[in-house]
Coordinates of C-alpha atoms in Angstrom, one line a residue:
L1 CA 104.3 35.8 140.4
K2 CA 102.0 32.9 140.3
A3 CA 99.9 34.2 143.2
F4 CA 96.1 33.7 142.9
A5 CA 94.0 34.8 145.8
N6 CA 90.7 33.5 144.4
P7 CA 89.9 30.0 143.2
E8 CA 87.8 31.3 140.3
D9 CA 90.9 33.1 138.9
L10 CA 92.4 29.7 138.1
T11 CA 90.9 28.3 134.9
G12 CA 91.8 25.4 132.6
K13 CA 95.3 24.1 133.0
L14 CA 96.1 26.7 135.7
K15 CA 93.6 25.0 138.0
E16 CA 95.6 21.7 137.7
K17 CA 99.0 23.4 138.1
Y18 CA 98.4 26.0 140.8
K19 CA 96.5 26.5 144.0
P20 CA 95.2 29.8 145.5
N21 CA 97.9 31.5 147.4
L22 CA 96.7 33.8 150.2
G23 CA 100.0 34.5 151.7
D24 CA 102.1 36.2 149.0
P25 CA 104.0 39.0 150.9
D26 CA 104.1 41.4 147.9
V27 CA 100.3 41.1 147.4
E28 CA 99.6 41.5 151.1
R29 CA 101.8 44.6 151.3
V30 CA 99.9 46.2 148.4
R31 CA 96.6 45.2 150.0
R32 CA 97.5 46.7 153.4
N33 CA 98.7 49.9 151.7
H34 CA 95.4 50.1 149.8
L35 CA 93.4 49.6 153.0
N36 CA 95.5 52.3 154.7
D37 CA 94.8 54.7 151.8
I38 CA 91.0 54.1 152.1
E39 CA 91.1 54.7 155.8
N40 CA 92.8 58.1 155.2
V41 CA 91.4 59.3 151.9
I42 CA 87.7 58.9 152.7
P43 CA 87.7 61.1 155.8
F44 CA 89.8 63.6 153.9
V45 CA 87.3 63.8 151.1
L46 CA 84.4 64.1 153.5
I47 CA 86.0 66.8 155.6
G48 CA 87.3 68.5 152.4
L49 CA 83.8 68.8 151.0
C50 CA 82.7 70.4 154.3
Y51 CA 85.8 72.6 154.2
I52 CA 85.0 73.8 150.6
A53 CA 81.4 74.5 151.7
C54 CA 82.8 77.0 154.2
N55 CA 84.3 79.0 151.4
P56 CA 87.9 79.1 152.5
A57 CA 90.6 81.2 150.8
A58 CA 91.5 79.4 147.5
T59 CA 95.2 79.4 148.1
L60 CA 94.8 77.9 151.6
A61 CA 92.5 75.2 150.4
L62 CA 94.8 74.4 147.5
W63 CA 97.8 74.0 150.0
H64 CA 95.7 71.7 152.2
F65 CA 94.9 69.5 149.2
R66 CA 98.5 69.6 147.9
I67 CA 100.0 68.7 151.2
F68 CA 97.6 65.8 151.7
F69 CA 98.2 64.5 148.2
F70 CA 102.0 64.6 148.4
S71 CA 102.0 63.1 151.9
R72 CA 99.9 60.2 150.8
L73 CA 102.1 59.8 147.7
F74 CA 105.2 59.7 149.9
H75 CA 103.4 57.3 152.3
T76 CA 102.6 54.9 149.5
F77 CA 106.2 54.9 148.2
A78 CA 107.5 54.5 151.8
Y79 CA 105.2 51.6 152.3
Q80 CA 105.9 49.8 149.0
I81 CA 109.7 50.3 148.9
P82 CA 109.8 49.9 152.1
L83 CA 111.6 52.8 153.6
P84 CA 112.6 52.5 157.3
Q85 CA 110.4 54.0 160.0
P86 CA 109.6 56.8 160.8
S87 CA 109.3 57.7 157.2
R88 CA 105.9 56.1 156.7
A89 CA 104.7 57.5 160.0
L90 CA 105.8 61.0 159.0
G91 CA 103.9 60.7 155.7
F92 CA 100.8 59.7 157.6
A93 CA 101.2 62.4 160.2
V94 CA 101.5 65.2 157.6
G95 CA 98.4 64.1 155.8
Y96 CA 96.5 63.7 159.0
A97 CA 97.5 67.2 160.1
A98 CA 96.1 68.6 156.9
T99 CA 92.8 66.8 157.5
I100 CA 92.7 67.9 161.1
S101 CA 93.5 71.5 160.1
M102 CA 90.6 71.5 157.6
G103 CA 88.3 70.0 160.3
V104 CA 89.2 72.6 162.8
Q105 CA 88.5 75.4 160.3
V106 CA 85.1 73.8 159.5
L107 CA 84.2 73.7 163.2
L108 CA 85.3 77.3 163.6
A109 CA 83.2 78.4 160.7
I110 CA 80.1 76.6 162.2
F111 CA 80.5 78.0 165.7

């Protein structure tokens, strides 16, 4: 691939032969996918912890977690392959719906 994003990654003869490459499209696609996962997984985990604290039915909680997991897995594959839209958007929407559903149930348990 010969793509180095950081100058310190180039050592010895590599430093003479290559220069850092910040524009490799494959690396950028993985980076954007990773950032998207962080933006979605962190809120899911935080809301999920609150959801579990509300003592939901075990099967319902398990289905929320499964749906979110498989939607993010599908989203990752759709992003990396890449599959045509709206496949990636559907993967996002399903995971987001699971997160919102848990959040609503947390709010209902509080009030």
